[in-house]
Amino acid sequence: MRSRAKKSLTWWGILASALAVTGMSVLLWPVTPAPATAAVQSTAAGSGSGTVNLCLATKAAPTHEYPIQVTRWAADILLKETLSYEGTCAAYGAPSALGNGNLRTYAQISGGKPRTVGIVFPKSTLNNLPTAMTDGNHCFDMDDDGTVDEHTECVGGHERPLELPAALTGLTGMPLKWALVNYNPMGHGPEHIYDSPHFDFHFYIQPKAERDAIRTGPCGLAINCDDFETATKPVPPQYLPQDYVDNGVAEAAMGNHLVDMSSDEWHDQDFTQTFIYGAYDAKITFLEPMITKAWFEGLATGANPNRCWPVKQPQEWQIAGWYPQEYCITYRANRGDYTVSMQDFKHSAA
């Protein structure tokens, strides 16, 4: 017992000394918050110098988050032993239940600029997920036989509309308005491409009322035929990112899906993750990382790495504003949660 207590005291003593350099104490809340406009600052890993902006959260008070600035080595300890994370403290949207957990949006903002926009959910969300093909909210008797086949006449999986944090949507030049997560227990078409259990993480430019007005019907993927025509109007080439094509996969309560034909799943490799652009009425309407359940599970076991991928950009955006240059998928072991985020925002003119 004495040995264990001595080790604990030594650890806390070292950490307290590290935090004291920046006027902080592990036993007290921050006296002087880190500058709200500062981006994460650090030197190369292992250099032992430089400072890092963290959002401090403890296991004793997990919902209380405070910005601090510490040395790199102290940050590494905090990121392992507490619920802290790098960057500015996040603003959050309201949670929505799924599985044994929930989903909620978050945004890290500094200097009037979005740094990270994403969706976070605990590891427990992957347990006890729905097993039926869809929630039945978007179905249509396409063959007019008096019954609805959930496998061929319903779309949308199990959907969870989410509000983005007000701090984000209130930013000047922020085109994103709301978010939507769809869990697809059996995947969806095209067959042998996206027919494995996966999540669709939509970040919408299109207002929710307009999306909700896309009706069910007998065309495309259970979409109203007039709405199918609107959904598949060609996006002008200057607004279409390289390698993205219209495969005619327009669906009710969603719009069209433009796929990246250079993505692995179109070249005899298994689908794990990809990035989709949504379109309706010749406009880009949503940005969508699409990720398999198996990829998330591999993150938690260490079989898959935390990493980011580039978001291909059009020559021009139809709406001026902040747009992400990369998307990232991570598992945060200290918090026991997953994040799907868009980062490295740049302001683009229309």
Protein backbone atom coordinates (compact mmCIF):
# COMPACT_ATOMS: atom_id res chain seq x y z
CA MET A 1 0.00 0.00 0.00
CA ARG A 2 2.82 2.40 0.90
CA SER A 3 4.51 1.83 -2.44
CA ARG A 4 1.31 2.52 -4.41
CA ALA A 5 0.55 5.66 -2.38
CA LYS A 6 4.10 6.93 -2.86
CA LYS A 7 3.85 6.41 -6.64
CA SER A 8 0.53 8.29 -6.76
CA LEU A 9 1.86 11.20 -4.73
CA THR A 10 4.95 11.40 -6.91
CA TRP A 11 2.84 11.48 -10.08
CA TRP A 12 0.56 14.21 -8.74
CA GLY A 13 3.54 16.15 -7.48
CA ILE A 14 5.17 16.10 -10.91
CA LEU A 15 1.95 17.08 -12.65
CA ALA A 16 1.25 19.86 -10.16
CA SER A 17 4.72 21.23 -10.80
CA ALA A 18 4.16 21.09 -14.55
CA LEU A 19 0.85 22.91 -14.31
CA ALA A 20 2.28 25.46 -11.89
CA VAL A 21 4.48 26.70 -14.74
CA THR A 22 1.33 28.03 -16.41
CA GLY A 23 -0.33 29.19 -13.21
CA MET A 24 -2.54 26.11 -12.89
CA SER A 25 -3.09 23.48 -10.24
CA VAL A 26 -4.58 20.03 -10.64
CA LEU A 27 -6.52 20.66 -7.45
CA LEU A 28 -7.94 24.03 -8.51
CA TRP A 29 -9.83 25.22 -11.56
CA PRO A 30 -7.91 27.49 -13.95
CA VAL A 31 -7.11 30.95 -12.67
CA THR A 32 -6.19 32.32 -16.08
CA PRO A 33 -7.83 30.58 -19.07
CA ALA A 34 -5.82 29.86 -22.20
CA PRO A 35 -6.25 32.54 -24.90
CA ALA A 36 -9.56 31.86 -26.66
CA THR A 37 -8.14 32.81 -30.04
CA ALA A 38 -5.04 30.65 -29.91
CA ALA A 39 -4.75 27.54 -32.00
CA VAL A 40 -3.07 24.45 -30.61
CA GLN A 41 0.61 25.24 -30.14
CA SER A 42 3.26 22.63 -29.65
CA THR A 43 6.71 21.65 -30.74
CA ALA A 44 7.65 18.29 -32.15
CA ALA A 45 6.68 15.36 -29.95
CA GLY A 46 9.32 14.54 -27.39
CA SER A 47 11.02 17.92 -27.51
CA GLY A 48 9.82 18.75 -24.01
CA SER A 49 9.34 22.44 -24.81
CA GLY A 50 6.53 24.59 -26.11
CA THR A 51 2.97 24.75 -24.86
CA VAL A 52 -0.27 23.08 -25.79
CA ASN A 53 -3.83 24.36 -25.46
CA LEU A 54 -6.02 21.76 -23.78
CA CYS A 55 -9.59 21.58 -22.66
CA LEU A 56 -9.34 20.22 -19.12
CA ALA A 57 -12.02 17.78 -17.95
CA THR A 58 -11.80 15.39 -15.03
CA LYS A 59 -13.47 12.09 -14.29
CA ALA A 60 -14.91 13.62 -11.12
CA ALA A 61 -16.63 16.41 -13.12
CA PRO A 62 -16.80 15.20 -16.74
CA THR A 63 -19.23 17.88 -17.95
CA HIS A 64 -17.14 20.79 -16.65
CA GLU A 65 -14.56 21.76 -19.26
CA TYR A 66 -11.97 24.51 -18.86
CA PRO A 67 -9.33 25.85 -21.26
CA ILE A 68 -5.76 25.61 -20.03
CA GLN A 69 -2.27 25.88 -21.48
CA VAL A 70 0.46 23.46 -20.40
CA THR A 71 3.78 22.09 -21.50
CA ARG A 72 3.79 19.25 -24.01
CA TRP A 73 4.80 16.59 -21.52
CA ALA A 74 2.19 17.70 -18.99
CA ALA A 75 -0.40 17.63 -21.77
CA ASP A 76 0.53 14.04 -22.58
CA ILE A 77 -0.10 13.06 -18.94
CA LEU A 78 -3.43 14.88 -18.82
CA LEU A 79 -4.56 13.34 -22.11
CA LYS A 80 -3.92 9.90 -20.68
CA GLU A 81 -5.09 10.27 -17.08
CA THR A 82 -8.03 12.69 -17.40
CA LEU A 83 -10.86 13.38 -19.84
CA SER A 84 -8.99 16.33 -21.35
CA TYR A 85 -8.56 16.86 -25.09
CA GLU A 86 -6.47 19.10 -27.32
CA GLY A 87 -7.59 22.45 -28.68
CA THR A 88 -10.23 24.87 -27.52
CA CYS A 89 -13.14 23.63 -25.41
CA ALA A 90 -16.04 22.46 -27.54
CA ALA A 91 -19.58 23.75 -27.82
CA TYR A 92 -22.10 20.89 -27.97
CA GLY A 93 -25.51 20.20 -29.44
CA ALA A 94 -28.24 18.28 -27.63
CA PRO A 95 -27.69 14.48 -27.50
CA SER A 96 -29.92 11.99 -29.28
CA ALA A 97 -30.14 8.40 -28.04
CA LEU A 98 -28.88 5.51 -30.16
CA GLY A 99 -27.89 2.02 -29.09
CA ASN A 100 -26.80 2.06 -25.46
CA GLY A 101 -25.42 5.56 -25.88
CA ASN A 102 -26.10 8.71 -27.82
CA LEU A 103 -24.89 11.03 -30.57
CA ARG A 104 -24.27 14.76 -30.37
CA THR A 105 -22.67 17.42 -32.47
CA TYR A 106 -19.73 19.51 -31.32
CA ALA A 107 -17.61 22.38 -32.59
CA GLN A 108 -14.29 23.86 -31.56
CA ILE A 109 -14.10 27.54 -32.45
CA SER A 110 -11.41 30.14 -31.91
CA GLY A 111 -10.77 33.58 -33.32
CA GLY A 112 -14.14 33.60 -35.06
CA LYS A 113 -13.10 30.57 -37.10
CA PRO A 114 -14.34 26.97 -36.94
CA ARG A 115 -11.47 24.64 -36.05
CA THR A 116 -13.38 21.38 -35.77
CA VAL A 117 -17.00 20.45 -36.54
CA GLY A 118 -18.11 16.94 -35.82
CA ILE A 119 -20.18 14.32 -34.09
CA VAL A 120 -19.09 12.54 -30.92
CA PHE A 121 -20.51 9.40 -29.34
CA PRO A 122 -19.48 7.04 -26.54
CA LYS A 123 -18.29 3.52 -27.19
CA SER A 124 -21.58 2.22 -25.76
CA THR A 125 -23.47 3.65 -28.75
CA LEU A 126 -22.23 0.71 -30.83
CA ASN A 127 -23.95 -1.74 -28.47
CA ASN A 128 -27.60 -2.75 -28.87
CA LEU A 129 -28.03 -0.91 -32.18
CA PRO A 130 -31.25 -1.41 -34.17
CA THR A 131 -31.34 -4.54 -36.31
CA ALA A 132 -34.32 -3.81 -38.58
CA MET A 133 -33.47 -2.49 -42.03
CA THR A 134 -35.00 0.95 -41.35
CA ASP A 135 -37.09 2.85 -38.83
CA GLY A 136 -39.95 2.87 -41.36
CA ASN A 137 -40.15 6.66 -41.58
CA HIS A 138 -39.46 6.85 -45.34
CA CYS A 139 -41.24 4.02 -47.15
CA PHE A 140 -43.34 3.78 -50.32
CA ASP A 141 -45.23 0.91 -51.92
CA MET A 142 -43.25 1.12 -55.14
CA ASP A 143 -44.80 -1.94 -56.83
CA ASP A 144 -48.31 -1.03 -55.64
CA ASP A 145 -48.96 -4.49 -54.21
CA GLY A 146 -50.49 -3.23 -50.98
CA THR A 147 -47.47 -4.05 -48.81
CA VAL A 148 -44.15 -2.38 -48.08
CA ASP A 149 -40.91 -4.37 -48.24
CA GLU A 150 -38.47 -2.71 -45.83
CA HIS A 151 -35.52 -4.01 -47.85
CA THR A 152 -36.56 -2.55 -51.20
CA GLU A 153 -39.20 0.08 -50.48
CA CYS A 154 -37.81 1.94 -47.45
CA VAL A 155 -34.78 4.24 -47.17
CA GLY A 156 -32.88 6.17 -44.55
CA GLY A 157 -31.91 3.45 -42.09
CA HIS A 158 -32.40 4.71 -38.54
CA GLU A 159 -32.06 8.48 -38.59
CA ARG A 160 -31.17 10.95 -35.87
CA PRO A 161 -31.51 14.66 -36.81
CA LEU A 162 -29.13 16.79 -34.74
CA GLU A 163 -28.84 20.51 -34.10
CA LEU A 164 -25.42 22.04 -34.56
CA PRO A 165 -24.15 24.18 -31.65
CA ALA A 166 -25.51 27.73 -31.76
CA ALA A 167 -21.96 29.03 -31.36
CA LEU A 168 -21.17 27.44 -34.73
CA THR A 169 -24.27 28.31 -36.74
CA GLY A 170 -24.00 31.89 -35.48
CA LEU A 171 -20.53 32.33 -36.99
CA THR A 172 -20.27 34.73 -39.91
CA GLY A 173 -19.76 32.71 -43.09
CA MET A 174 -20.83 29.34 -41.66
CA PRO A 175 -22.85 27.49 -44.37
CA LEU A 176 -23.59 24.38 -42.24
CA LYS A 177 -27.07 24.48 -40.70
CA TRP A 178 -27.74 21.10 -39.06
CA ALA A 179 -26.63 17.48 -39.02
CA LEU A 180 -28.14 14.05 -39.54
CA VAL A 181 -26.82 10.61 -38.63
CA ASN A 182 -28.26 7.50 -40.28
CA TYR A 183 -27.39 4.04 -39.02
CA ASN A 184 -27.84 1.33 -41.66
CA PRO A 185 -27.80 -2.14 -40.01
CA MET A 186 -27.66 -3.91 -43.40
CA GLY A 187 -26.05 -1.12 -45.39
CA HIS A 188 -27.66 0.05 -48.62
CA GLY A 189 -27.00 0.03 -52.33
CA PRO A 190 -25.18 -0.15 -54.60
CA GLU A 191 -25.00 -3.88 -53.92
CA HIS A 192 -21.56 -5.22 -52.94
CA ILE A 193 -20.33 -1.64 -52.41
CA TYR A 194 -22.12 -0.10 -49.42
CA ASP A 195 -24.13 -3.09 -48.20
CA SER A 196 -22.31 -3.55 -44.88
CA PRO A 197 -23.45 -2.09 -41.53
CA HIS A 198 -22.41 1.57 -41.47
CA PHE A 199 -23.16 5.11 -40.39
CA ASP A 200 -23.85 8.13 -42.61
CA PHE A 201 -22.79 11.42 -41.00
CA HIS A 202 -24.47 14.27 -42.89
CA PHE A 203 -23.60 17.93 -42.37
CA TYR A 204 -26.27 19.94 -44.17
CA ILE A 205 -25.99 23.20 -46.07
CA GLN A 206 -29.62 22.78 -47.16
CA PRO A 207 -32.20 23.94 -44.58
CA LYS A 208 -33.92 21.09 -42.75
CA ALA A 209 -37.39 22.12 -43.95
CA GLU A 210 -36.26 21.77 -47.57
CA ARG A 211 -34.75 18.37 -46.92
CA ASP A 212 -37.91 17.22 -45.12
CA ALA A 213 -39.96 18.23 -48.16
CA ILE A 214 -38.23 15.68 -50.44
CA ARG A 215 -41.10 13.21 -50.77
CA THR A 216 -41.30 9.44 -51.03
CA GLY A 217 -42.45 7.92 -54.31
CA PRO A 218 -41.88 5.21 -56.94
CA CYS A 219 -38.69 6.54 -58.57
CA GLY A 220 -35.02 6.13 -57.65
CA LEU A 221 -34.66 5.08 -54.04
CA ALA A 222 -38.30 5.42 -53.02
CA ILE A 223 -38.39 9.08 -54.04
CA ASN A 224 -41.20 11.06 -55.66
CA CYS A 225 -40.58 11.18 -59.43
CA ASP A 226 -40.73 14.98 -59.67
CA ASP A 227 -38.35 15.22 -56.73
CA PHE A 228 -36.08 12.66 -58.39
CA GLU A 229 -35.82 14.94 -61.42
CA THR A 230 -34.98 17.87 -59.17
CA ALA A 231 -32.47 15.85 -57.15
CA THR A 232 -30.59 14.66 -60.24
CA LYS A 233 -30.25 18.02 -61.98
CA PRO A 234 -26.53 18.23 -62.85
CA VAL A 235 -24.38 20.27 -60.51
CA PRO A 236 -22.43 22.78 -62.66
CA PRO A 237 -18.89 21.45 -63.18
CA GLN A 238 -17.15 24.29 -61.36
CA TYR A 239 -19.04 23.30 -58.19
CA LEU A 240 -18.35 19.58 -58.51
CA PRO A 241 -15.17 18.19 -56.89
CA GLN A 242 -12.85 16.10 -59.00
CA ASP A 243 -13.74 12.39 -59.38
CA TYR A 244 -17.31 12.85 -58.10
CA VAL A 245 -20.11 11.53 -60.30
CA ASP A 246 -23.87 11.15 -60.24
CA ASN A 247 -24.80 7.46 -59.99
CA GLY A 248 -28.51 8.24 -59.88
CA VAL A 249 -28.80 7.28 -56.20
CA ALA A 250 -31.34 9.93 -55.26
CA GLU A 251 -33.54 9.02 -52.33
CA ALA A 252 -36.49 10.33 -50.36
CA ALA A 253 -35.80 12.72 -47.48
CA MET A 254 -32.20 13.02 -48.63
CA GLY A 255 -31.58 14.04 -52.23
CA ASN A 256 -28.88 12.79 -54.57
CA HIS A 257 -25.56 11.24 -53.57
CA LEU A 258 -22.43 12.06 -55.57
CA VAL A 259 -19.72 9.44 -55.11
CA ASP A 260 -15.95 9.63 -55.44
CA MET A 261 -15.08 7.06 -58.10
CA SER A 262 -11.43 7.06 -57.01
CA SER A 263 -12.42 5.75 -53.55
CA ASP A 264 -11.19 2.26 -52.61
CA GLU A 265 -14.61 0.58 -52.63
CA TRP A 266 -14.92 1.21 -56.37
CA HIS A 267 -11.61 -0.56 -57.00
CA ASP A 268 -12.14 -4.08 -55.65
CA GLN A 269 -11.43 -3.17 -52.03
CA ASP A 270 -13.78 -3.42 -49.07
CA PHE A 271 -15.66 -0.31 -48.07
CA THR A 272 -14.41 1.09 -44.75
CA GLN A 273 -14.90 4.84 -45.05
CA THR A 274 -15.53 7.37 -47.79
CA PHE A 275 -16.74 10.93 -48.32
CA ILE A 276 -19.98 11.72 -50.16
CA TYR A 277 -21.33 15.02 -51.49
CA GLY A 278 -25.09 15.47 -51.47
CA ALA A 279 -26.98 17.40 -54.15
CA TYR A 280 -30.46 18.71 -54.84
CA ASP A 281 -31.72 21.09 -57.51
CA ALA A 282 -28.21 21.42 -59.00
CA LYS A 283 -26.73 22.52 -55.66
CA ILE A 284 -24.38 20.86 -53.19
CA THR A 285 -26.58 20.27 -50.13
CA PHE A 286 -24.56 18.20 -47.64
CA LEU A 287 -21.11 16.87 -46.79
CA GLU A 288 -21.04 13.26 -45.65
CA PRO A 289 -18.38 11.02 -44.15
CA MET A 290 -19.70 7.45 -44.42
CA ILE A 291 -18.05 4.90 -42.12
CA THR A 292 -18.55 1.21 -41.33
CA LYS A 293 -19.38 -0.01 -37.84
CA ALA A 294 -16.44 -2.42 -38.17
CA TRP A 295 -14.02 0.50 -38.73
CA PHE A 296 -15.08 2.08 -35.44
CA GLU A 297 -14.69 -1.22 -33.62
CA GLY A 298 -11.20 -1.57 -35.08
CA LEU A 299 -10.29 1.89 -33.80
CA ALA A 300 -11.08 0.90 -30.22
CA THR A 301 -8.99 -2.29 -30.41
CA GLY A 302 -6.07 -0.56 -32.12
CA ALA A 303 -6.50 -2.53 -35.35
CA ASN A 304 -7.29 0.72 -37.19
CA PRO A 305 -5.44 4.00 -36.70
CA ASN A 306 -6.84 7.40 -35.85
CA ARG A 307 -6.35 9.38 -39.04
CA CYS A 308 -7.57 12.09 -41.41
CA TRP A 309 -8.28 12.16 -45.13
CA PRO A 310 -8.47 15.13 -47.52
CA VAL A 311 -11.85 16.50 -48.58
CA LYS A 312 -11.74 17.12 -52.32
CA GLN A 313 -12.75 20.68 -53.14
CA PRO A 314 -14.69 22.11 -56.08
CA GLN A 315 -13.19 24.94 -58.11
CA GLU A 316 -15.81 27.22 -56.55
CA TRP A 317 -18.45 27.00 -53.85
CA GLN A 318 -21.99 28.11 -54.60
CA ILE A 319 -22.25 29.68 -51.14
CA ALA A 320 -19.26 31.60 -49.78
CA GLY A 321 -18.02 30.57 -46.37
CA TRP A 322 -16.00 28.16 -44.24
CA TYR A 323 -15.43 24.68 -45.70
CA PRO A 324 -13.33 21.76 -44.36
CA GLN A 325 -10.21 20.56 -46.10
CA GLU A 326 -10.06 17.22 -44.27
CA TYR A 327 -12.19 14.81 -42.28
CA CYS A 328 -10.98 12.69 -39.39
CA ILE A 329 -12.11 9.57 -37.54
CA THR A 330 -10.73 8.99 -34.05
CA TYR A 331 -11.15 6.96 -30.90
CA ARG A 332 -10.24 8.82 -27.72
CA ALA A 333 -9.22 6.13 -25.24
CA ASN A 334 -9.13 8.50 -22.26
CA ARG A 335 -12.76 9.48 -22.91
CA GLY A 336 -13.99 6.16 -24.32
CA ASP A 337 -15.61 7.89 -27.29
CA TYR A 338 -15.43 8.26 -31.04
CA THR A 339 -15.33 11.46 -33.05
CA VAL A 340 -16.15 11.99 -36.72
CA SER A 341 -15.00 15.47 -37.55
CA MET A 342 -14.27 17.92 -40.32
CA GLN A 343 -11.23 20.14 -39.82
CA ASP A 344 -8.81 22.63 -41.38
CA PHE A 345 -11.53 25.04 -42.44
CA LYS A 346 -10.74 27.63 -45.08
CA HIS A 347 -12.94 30.52 -46.15
CA SER A 348 -13.92 30.27 -49.82
CA ALA A 349 -15.58 32.90 -51.95
CA ALA A 350 -18.63 32.07 -54.07
